[in-house]
Short mmCIF file of C-alpha atoms in Angstrom, two decimals:
data_model
loop_
_atom_site.label_atom_id
_atom_site.label_comp_id
_atom_site.label_asym_id
_atom_site.label_seq_id
_atom_site.Cartn_x
_atom_site.Cartn_y
_atom_site.Cartn_z
CA SER A 1 13.99 35.01 -21.19
CA GLU A 2 15.85 31.74 -21.32
CA PRO A 3 13.92 28.62 -20.46
CA GLY A 4 14.60 27.26 -17.02
CA PRO A 5 16.08 23.89 -16.28
CA PRO A 6 13.90 20.89 -17.05
CA GLY A 7 11.73 19.68 -14.22
CA PRO A 8 12.09 16.33 -12.54
CA PRO A 9 10.95 13.31 -14.57
CA ALA A 10 7.43 12.09 -14.06
CA ALA A 11 7.05 9.45 -11.40
CA PRO A 12 6.60 5.97 -12.84
CA ALA A 13 3.20 4.36 -12.58
CA PRO A 14 2.82 2.18 -9.47
CA PRO A 15 3.10 -1.54 -10.07
CA PRO A 16 -0.08 -3.60 -10.04
CA SER A 17 -1.26 -4.73 -6.63
CA TYR A 18 -1.87 -8.42 -6.11
CA PRO A 19 -3.60 -8.83 -2.73
CA TYR A 20 -2.41 -12.38 -2.14
CA SER A 21 1.29 -11.84 -2.81
CA ALA A 22 1.97 -10.90 0.80
CA TYR A 23 0.60 -14.27 1.91
CA TYR A 24 2.66 -16.56 -0.28
CA GLY A 25 4.88 -18.80 1.76
CA THR A 26 3.47 -17.85 5.18
CA GLY A 27 2.47 -21.39 6.17
CA SER A 28 5.41 -21.82 8.56
CA GLU A 29 5.99 -18.18 9.41
CA GLY A 30 2.42 -17.63 10.49
CA TRP A 31 1.98 -20.81 12.50
CA LEU A 32 1.30 -19.01 15.77
CA GLU A 33 -1.30 -16.70 14.26
CA ASN A 34 -2.92 -19.64 12.49
CA LEU A 35 -3.30 -21.43 15.81
CA THR A 36 -4.54 -18.46 17.83
CA ASN A 37 -7.24 -17.49 15.35
CA ILE A 38 -8.83 -20.96 15.22
CA PRO A 39 -11.84 -19.74 17.28
CA GLN A 40 -12.50 -17.07 14.62
CA SER A 41 -12.34 -19.55 11.73
CA LYS A 42 -15.40 -19.31 9.50
CA VAL A 43 -14.99 -22.96 8.53
CA LEU A 44 -15.14 -23.86 12.22
CA ARG A 45 -18.36 -21.89 12.57
CA ARG A 46 -19.94 -23.82 9.72
CA ILE A 47 -19.08 -27.23 11.21
CA SER A 48 -19.62 -26.18 14.84
CA GLN A 49 -22.98 -27.97 15.31
CA HIS A 50 -21.69 -31.21 13.83
CA LEU A 51 -18.49 -30.95 15.87
CA LEU A 52 -20.28 -30.14 19.14
CA ALA A 53 -22.62 -33.12 18.66
CA THR A 54 -19.61 -35.40 18.18
CA VAL A 55 -17.85 -34.06 21.28
CA PHE A 56 -21.06 -34.38 23.30
CA VAL A 57 -21.43 -38.05 22.33
CA ALA A 58 -17.77 -38.64 23.17
CA GLY A 59 -18.37 -37.06 26.59
CA LEU A 60 -21.30 -39.40 27.22
CA PHE A 61 -19.18 -42.43 26.36
CA ALA A 62 -16.37 -41.17 28.59
CA GLY A 63 -18.84 -40.81 31.48
CA LEU A 64 -20.19 -44.33 30.96
CA PHE A 65 -16.73 -45.85 30.79
CA ALA A 66 -15.66 -43.96 33.92
CA ALA A 67 -18.75 -45.17 35.80
CA GLU A 68 -18.05 -48.76 34.79
CA ARG A 69 -14.41 -48.57 35.89
CA SER A 70 -15.26 -47.00 39.26
CA GLU A 71 -17.87 -49.71 39.92
CA ILE A 72 -20.50 -47.20 41.01
CA VAL A 73 -23.12 -48.97 38.90
CA ASP A 74 -24.58 -52.42 39.45
CA SER A 75 -23.33 -55.44 37.59
CA ASN A 76 -26.13 -55.48 35.01
CA VAL A 77 -25.43 -51.88 33.95
CA SER A 78 -21.70 -52.60 34.03
CA ASP A 79 -22.14 -55.59 31.72
CA TRP A 80 -24.22 -53.46 29.34
CA ILE A 81 -21.54 -50.77 29.25
CA LYS A 82 -18.93 -53.39 28.40
CA THR A 83 -20.92 -54.28 25.29
CA LEU A 84 -20.16 -50.77 24.01
CA TYR A 85 -16.44 -51.50 23.90
CA LEU A 86 -15.16 -51.88 20.36
CA PRO A 87 -11.78 -53.24 19.31
CA PRO A 88 -9.59 -50.56 17.73
CA LEU A 89 -8.87 -52.65 14.63
CA PRO A 90 -11.93 -51.56 12.53
CA HIS A 91 -11.17 -47.87 12.98
CA GLU A 92 -7.50 -48.45 12.32
CA ALA A 93 -8.33 -50.41 9.19
CA VAL A 94 -10.49 -47.70 7.66
CA GLY A 95 -7.93 -44.99 8.47
CA SER A 96 -6.15 -45.37 5.15
CA PHE A 97 -9.49 -45.46 3.35
CA ILE A 98 -10.45 -42.15 5.01
CA ALA A 99 -7.15 -40.65 3.88
CA LEU A 100 -7.81 -41.72 0.29
CA LEU A 101 -11.39 -40.47 0.46
CA LEU A 102 -10.33 -37.06 1.78
CA ALA A 103 -7.54 -36.77 -0.79
CA PHE A 104 -9.89 -37.65 -3.63
CA ARG A 105 -12.60 -35.30 -2.35
CA THR A 106 -10.32 -32.31 -1.91
CA GLN A 107 -8.48 -32.92 -5.18
CA GLN A 108 -11.77 -33.15 -7.04
CA SER A 109 -12.91 -29.84 -5.54
CA TYR A 110 -9.56 -28.13 -6.13
CA ASP A 111 -9.58 -29.22 -9.77
CA ARG A 112 -12.91 -27.44 -10.20
CA PHE A 113 -11.57 -24.40 -8.34
CA TRP A 114 -8.43 -24.19 -10.46
CA GLU A 115 -10.30 -24.75 -13.71
CA GLY A 116 -12.55 -21.82 -12.80
CA ARG A 117 -9.48 -19.66 -12.20
CA GLU A 118 -7.98 -20.67 -15.54
CA LEU A 119 -11.22 -19.77 -17.29
CA TRP A 120 -11.10 -16.28 -15.81
CA ASP A 121 -7.51 -16.07 -17.06
CA GLY A 122 -9.09 -16.48 -20.47
CA VAL A 123 -11.57 -13.67 -19.76
CA PHE A 124 -8.61 -11.42 -18.92
CA SER A 125 -6.59 -12.27 -22.03
CA GLU A 126 -9.45 -12.29 -24.55
CA THR A 127 -10.85 -8.97 -23.29
CA ARG A 128 -7.43 -7.35 -23.41
CA GLY A 129 -6.91 -8.69 -26.92
CA MET A 130 -10.25 -7.26 -28.04
CA VAL A 131 -9.66 -3.75 -26.66
CA ARG A 132 -6.10 -3.76 -28.00
CA LEU A 133 -7.38 -4.30 -31.54
CA LEU A 134 -10.15 -1.76 -31.01
CA SER A 135 -7.61 0.81 -29.85
CA VAL A 136 -5.57 0.18 -33.02
CA VAL A 137 -8.63 0.92 -35.16
CA ASP A 138 -9.45 3.98 -33.07
CA ALA A 139 -5.89 5.29 -33.39
CA GLU A 140 -5.98 4.82 -37.16
CA PHE A 141 -9.52 5.84 -38.05
CA GLY A 142 -10.91 7.63 -34.98
CA ALA A 143 -11.89 11.28 -34.91
CA ARG A 144 -8.87 11.94 -32.70
CA SER A 145 -6.40 10.12 -34.98
CA PRO A 146 -3.64 11.98 -36.86
CA GLY A 147 -5.34 11.20 -40.16
CA ALA A 148 -8.59 12.79 -39.04
CA LEU A 149 -6.89 15.84 -37.53
CA SER A 150 -4.80 16.41 -40.66
CA GLY A 151 -7.83 16.10 -42.94
CA ARG A 152 -6.53 13.00 -44.67
CA LEU A 153 -9.60 11.03 -43.58
CA THR A 154 -13.02 12.20 -44.65
CA MET A 155 -15.96 12.18 -42.26
CA GLU A 156 -17.20 8.96 -43.84
CA GLN A 157 -13.84 7.30 -43.18
CA GLN A 158 -13.76 8.31 -39.52
CA LEU A 159 -15.22 6.48 -36.56
CA ASP A 160 -17.68 8.33 -34.35
CA PRO A 161 -15.87 8.81 -30.99
CA ASN A 162 -19.08 8.15 -29.06
CA TYR A 163 -19.49 4.91 -30.99
CA VAL A 164 -15.99 3.77 -30.05
CA ASP A 165 -16.48 4.85 -26.43
CA SER A 166 -19.70 2.84 -26.25
CA LEU A 167 -17.79 -0.23 -27.40
CA TYR A 168 -15.22 0.28 -24.68
CA GLY A 169 -18.03 0.57 -22.15
CA LEU A 170 -19.77 -2.59 -23.32
CA ILE A 171 -16.54 -4.59 -23.31
CA ALA A 172 -15.73 -3.38 -19.78
CA SER A 173 -19.16 -4.39 -18.50
CA TYR A 174 -19.00 -7.91 -20.01
CA PRO A 175 -17.03 -9.50 -17.10
CA TYR A 176 -19.62 -8.12 -14.68
CA ALA A 177 -22.41 -9.67 -16.76
CA LEU A 178 -20.56 -13.01 -16.66
CA LYS A 179 -20.06 -12.78 -12.90
CA GLN A 180 -23.74 -11.98 -12.31
CA HIS A 181 -24.82 -14.82 -14.59
CA LEU A 182 -22.69 -17.34 -12.70
CA ARG A 183 -24.08 -16.16 -9.37
CA GLY A 184 -27.72 -15.83 -10.39
CA GLU A 185 -27.72 -12.04 -10.00
CA ARG A 186 -29.04 -9.17 -12.12
CA ASN A 187 -27.62 -5.75 -11.33
CA LEU A 188 -28.07 -3.18 -14.08
CA GLY A 189 -26.52 -0.46 -11.91
CA GLU A 190 -23.22 -2.35 -11.70
CA LEU A 191 -23.09 -2.81 -15.48
CA LEU A 192 -23.84 0.87 -16.08
CA GLU A 193 -21.25 1.98 -13.55
CA ALA A 194 -18.57 -0.23 -15.11
CA ALA A 195 -19.40 1.03 -18.61
CA ALA A 196 -19.37 4.65 -17.46
CA LEU A 197 -16.16 4.51 -15.45
CA ALA A 198 -14.14 2.49 -17.98
CA SER A 199 -15.00 4.64 -20.99
CA ALA A 200 -13.74 7.94 -22.30
CA PRO A 201 -14.69 11.25 -20.59
CA GLU A 202 -17.82 11.67 -22.73
CA LEU A 203 -19.22 8.48 -21.24
CA ARG A 204 -18.02 8.18 -17.69
CA SER A 205 -19.86 9.55 -14.68
CA PRO A 206 -18.26 12.78 -13.43
CA ASN A 207 -16.95 13.29 -9.89
CA GLN A 208 -19.14 10.82 -8.00
CA ARG A 209 -17.54 7.41 -8.02
CA HIS A 210 -20.69 5.43 -7.31
CA ARG A 211 -22.98 7.14 -9.81
CA THR A 212 -24.52 4.80 -12.32
CA ASP A 213 -26.12 7.37 -14.67
CA CYS A 214 -24.36 6.42 -17.86
CA GLN A 215 -24.37 9.42 -20.21
CA ASN A 216 -24.48 7.40 -23.44
CA VAL A 217 -28.11 6.57 -24.24
CA ASP A 218 -27.07 3.86 -26.70
CA VAL A 219 -25.10 2.01 -24.03
CA VAL A 220 -28.00 2.26 -21.61
CA GLU A 221 -30.34 0.72 -24.17
CA CYS A 222 -27.89 -2.10 -24.89
CA LEU A 223 -27.39 -2.91 -21.22
CA ASN A 224 -31.13 -2.86 -20.58
CA ARG A 225 -31.44 -5.39 -23.37
CA VAL A 226 -28.68 -7.49 -21.80
CA VAL A 227 -30.25 -7.51 -18.33
CA SER A 228 -33.63 -8.55 -19.71
CA ALA A 229 -32.10 -11.54 -21.55
CA ALA A 230 -32.14 -15.06 -20.15
CA ASN A 231 -28.37 -15.41 -20.62
CA MET A 232 -26.75 -12.04 -19.95
CA PRO A 233 -23.15 -12.71 -21.05
CA LEU A 234 -24.33 -14.43 -24.23
CA GLU A 235 -26.56 -11.47 -25.10
CA MET A 236 -23.68 -9.11 -24.31
CA LEU A 237 -21.42 -10.94 -26.76
CA VAL A 238 -24.13 -10.75 -29.41
CA VAL A 239 -24.45 -6.99 -28.87
CA ILE A 240 -20.69 -6.51 -29.06
CA SER A 241 -20.48 -8.65 -32.21
CA GLN A 242 -23.17 -6.58 -33.90
CA ARG A 243 -21.48 -3.31 -33.03
CA ILE A 244 -17.83 -4.15 -33.54
CA ARG A 245 -18.20 -4.47 -37.29
CA CYS A 246 -16.63 -1.02 -37.43
CA THR A 247 -13.26 -2.77 -37.40
CA THR A 248 -13.83 -3.64 -41.09
CA LEU A 249 -12.53 -0.13 -41.82
CA ALA A 250 -9.10 -1.57 -41.08
CA GLY A 251 -9.71 -4.62 -43.23
CA GLU A 252 -11.47 -7.96 -42.92
CA LEU A 253 -8.43 -9.59 -41.36
CA LEU A 254 -8.65 -7.37 -38.29
CA TRP A 255 -12.36 -8.08 -37.99
CA MET A 256 -11.63 -11.80 -38.12
CA GLN A 257 -9.13 -11.39 -35.27
CA VAL A 258 -11.67 -9.54 -33.15
CA ASP A 259 -14.32 -12.15 -33.93
CA ALA A 260 -11.89 -14.88 -32.87
CA HIS A 261 -11.66 -13.25 -29.44
CA ILE A 262 -15.46 -13.22 -29.20
CA ASN A 263 -15.60 -16.90 -30.12
CA GLN A 264 -13.10 -17.63 -27.33
CA HIS A 265 -15.37 -15.77 -24.93
CA LEU A 266 -18.24 -18.02 -26.03
CA GLN A 267 -16.17 -21.12 -25.28
CA ILE A 268 -15.18 -19.75 -21.86
CA LEU A 269 -18.84 -19.03 -21.10
CA ALA A 270 -19.82 -22.60 -21.99
CA LYS A 271 -17.08 -24.06 -19.78
CA CYS A 272 -18.05 -21.83 -16.84
CA GLU A 273 -21.66 -22.94 -17.22
CA ARG A 274 -20.49 -26.57 -17.26
CA ILE A 275 -18.77 -26.13 -13.90
CA LYS A 276 -21.68 -24.19 -12.44
CA GLY A 277 -24.33 -26.59 -13.73
CA THR A 278 -22.55 -29.85 -12.87
CA PRO A 279 -22.08 -30.15 -9.10
CA VAL A 280 -20.40 -33.08 -7.40
CA PRO A 281 -22.95 -35.95 -7.33
CA LEU A 282 -25.18 -35.63 -4.29
CA SER A 283 -25.00 -39.35 -3.46
CA TYR A 284 -21.20 -39.14 -3.25
CA SER A 285 -21.32 -36.09 -0.95
CA ARG A 286 -23.95 -37.71 1.28
CA HIS A 287 -22.03 -40.97 1.51
CA THR A 288 -18.87 -39.12 2.54
CA SER A 289 -20.74 -37.11 5.18
CA ARG A 290 -22.46 -40.21 6.61
CA PHE A 291 -19.25 -42.19 6.71
CA PHE A 292 -17.36 -39.44 8.55
CA SER A 293 -20.23 -39.01 11.02
CA ILE A 294 -20.42 -42.71 11.85
CA TYR A 295 -16.65 -42.91 12.19
CA ALA A 296 -16.55 -39.91 14.56
CA PHE A 297 -19.54 -41.02 16.66
CA THR A 298 -18.14 -44.53 17.16
CA LEU A 299 -14.52 -43.46 17.67
CA PRO A 300 -14.96 -43.16 21.50
CA MET A 301 -16.02 -46.80 21.60
CA ALA A 302 -12.71 -47.78 19.96
CA LEU A 303 -10.75 -45.63 22.42
CA CYS A 304 -12.44 -47.18 25.46
CA ASN A 305 -9.18 -48.56 26.85
CA SER A 306 -7.65 -45.12 27.19
CA GLU A 307 -6.22 -44.48 30.65
CA TYR A 308 -7.24 -40.80 30.63
CA LEU A 309 -10.96 -40.69 29.85
CA LEU A 310 -11.05 -36.93 30.39
CA LEU A 311 -9.02 -36.57 27.20
CA LEU A 312 -11.41 -38.75 25.22
CA PRO A 313 -13.76 -35.90 24.13
CA VAL A 314 -10.74 -33.73 23.28
CA THR A 315 -9.16 -36.45 21.17
CA VAL A 316 -12.39 -37.18 19.33
CA GLY A 317 -12.99 -33.45 18.86
CA VAL A 318 -9.59 -32.86 17.25
CA VAL A 319 -9.92 -35.86 14.93
CA SER A 320 -13.47 -34.85 13.98
CA TRP A 321 -12.40 -31.24 13.37
CA VAL A 322 -9.77 -32.41 10.88
CA LEU A 323 -12.28 -34.60 9.04
CA PHE A 324 -15.23 -32.20 9.04
CA ALA A 325 -13.19 -29.08 8.23
CA THR A 326 -11.42 -30.73 5.31
CA GLU A 327 -14.73 -32.01 3.97
CA GLU A 328 -16.32 -28.57 4.37
CA ILE A 329 -13.49 -26.81 2.53
CA GLY A 330 -14.06 -29.26 -0.32
CA HIS A 331 -17.74 -28.27 -0.41
CA ILE A 332 -16.80 -24.58 -0.44
CA ILE A 333 -14.27 -24.61 -3.26
CA GLU A 334 -16.18 -27.01 -5.51
CA ASP A 335 -18.23 -23.98 -6.59
CA PRO A 336 -15.43 -21.57 -7.60
CA PHE A 337 -17.87 -18.88 -8.74
CA GLY A 338 -19.88 -18.81 -5.51
CA LYS A 339 -19.72 -16.60 -2.44
CA GLY A 340 -17.83 -19.16 -0.36
CA LEU A 341 -18.21 -18.43 3.34
CA VAL A 342 -20.73 -15.61 2.95
CA ASP A 343 -24.25 -16.67 3.85
CA ASP A 344 -25.77 -13.21 4.43
CA PRO A 345 -26.29 -11.19 1.22
CA ASP A 346 -26.71 -8.03 3.30
CA MET A 347 -23.17 -8.16 4.65
CA PRO A 348 -20.96 -5.15 3.74
CA ALA A 349 -18.66 -5.46 0.77
CA GLY A 350 -15.56 -5.70 2.96
CA ASP A 351 -16.84 -8.96 4.45
CA GLN A 352 -17.67 -10.65 1.14
CA ILE A 353 -15.12 -13.46 1.19
CA GLU A 354 -15.48 -15.17 -2.17
CA VAL A 355 -14.03 -18.46 -3.33
CA LEU A 356 -12.66 -16.73 -6.43
CA PRO A 357 -12.64 -12.92 -6.08
CA LEU A 358 -14.68 -12.32 -9.22
CA GLY A 359 -15.50 -8.78 -8.15
CA ARG A 360 -11.85 -7.80 -8.15
CA TYR A 361 -11.20 -9.66 -11.40
CA CYS A 362 -13.96 -7.63 -13.05
CA ALA A 363 -12.53 -4.40 -11.63
CA GLU A 364 -9.05 -5.24 -12.94
CA ILE A 365 -10.40 -5.98 -16.42
CA ALA A 366 -12.45 -2.75 -16.43
CA ALA A 367 -9.34 -0.81 -15.37
CA ASP A 368 -7.42 -2.35 -18.28
CA VAL A 369 -10.16 -1.26 -20.68
CA ALA A 370 -10.06 2.23 -19.17
CA SER A 371 -6.34 2.47 -19.88
CA PHE A 372 -7.03 1.85 -23.58
CA SER A 373 -10.00 4.23 -23.75
CA ARG A 374 -8.05 7.16 -22.23
CA SER A 375 -10.28 7.20 -19.17
CA SER A 376 -8.59 8.58 -16.08
CA ARG A 377 -10.31 6.04 -13.84
CA GLY A 378 -8.06 3.40 -12.33
CA LEU A 379 -8.58 0.12 -10.54
CA ALA A 380 -9.67 1.71 -7.25
CA ALA A 381 -12.60 3.45 -8.98
CA MET A 382 -14.11 0.32 -10.50
CA PRO A 383 -17.08 -1.50 -8.90
CA GLY A 384 -15.87 -4.50 -6.94
CA ALA A 385 -12.33 -3.18 -6.36
CA ASP A 386 -13.01 -2.34 -2.70
CA VAL A 387 -13.59 -5.96 -1.63
CA ASP A 388 -11.12 -6.99 1.07
CA GLU A 389 -9.79 -10.34 -0.08
CA GLU A 390 -6.89 -11.13 2.23
CA ALA A 391 -8.07 -14.73 2.47
CA LEU A 392 -9.94 -16.93 0.06
CA PHE A 393 -12.10 -19.00 2.33
CA ASP A 394 -11.13 -18.80 5.99
CA GLU A 395 -10.63 -15.19 7.03
CA SER A 396 -10.55 -14.73 10.78
CA GLY A 397 -12.40 -11.98 12.56
#
């Protein structure tokens, strides 16, 4: 029988999903939504006590000024209330200084935030470079290579497939070790799951997505060693360095290229630790907080001549909200590797709003490793990929 007509071409792979792309340029388009969800703002919740205290004090001043104007108090009390009046000049004079202070504070925090993001760019590129070279060696000298299948390579010249798969697993679990180190966590199950899901079929966990029973005993031993170390990512790099010497089968030059990627990982680790271990000086943060508090608490005294005293607490509240919220956002993003607006570690994964979404970064890197190791697992299967990250630090709801 004659062969039938060729079937339809295979559907192209879906493009990568970047969760923030839908939100680029929505500052003006989403103005109404941004206004209506102010009560659900997590930044507002964090500054609510400070803000309510400021509005309460402004309300007290408004009541005193109203009593003095209506002459319902005796002259002695009225004279005392008049001593609370302040000329507006001091607050007007320090307005430009507050603007400079806020600009410097937020810029300082954003510089730390962006440097952290650039460092994780390096984790992406160096990990991809490492697995790319490893895949070249595997394709040339692996047990599944054309040379091995044709008999051109002897058993001594071939790489053990389980050995190569274990390397893929260790490389995939490195970003998770770095993330845990920067957040003071130790989660062996997450490392095992990443190694299992990102490796070849002999290594990955079958069927159940959340199983962490890695089938490669050697990988389990290595990851146990990593978790017990004082510096997990450093120990992981040492383990990978010791095991990746198999690339010398392809020549010393290729080994030197792989080792260069590991050295870059060491430099990235040191820079991440510098950001994590060097917070903004406490005296500077305290001075900024005290200055903003004094300014907000005394602002009603400078607005004493307002004709509409009922609007005094509202005016002070809006001004204080701008100051306190901007300052709080600076505190949040100055630790780019932290959990941001999440204070409860028992919250479900969908509510874990991180400053930098390190969980998703790790999942994307593990998915890239899986594509080199011929694992069928994609991004959605990796630990950390299910985090809902529609907003960086101020998700409503």
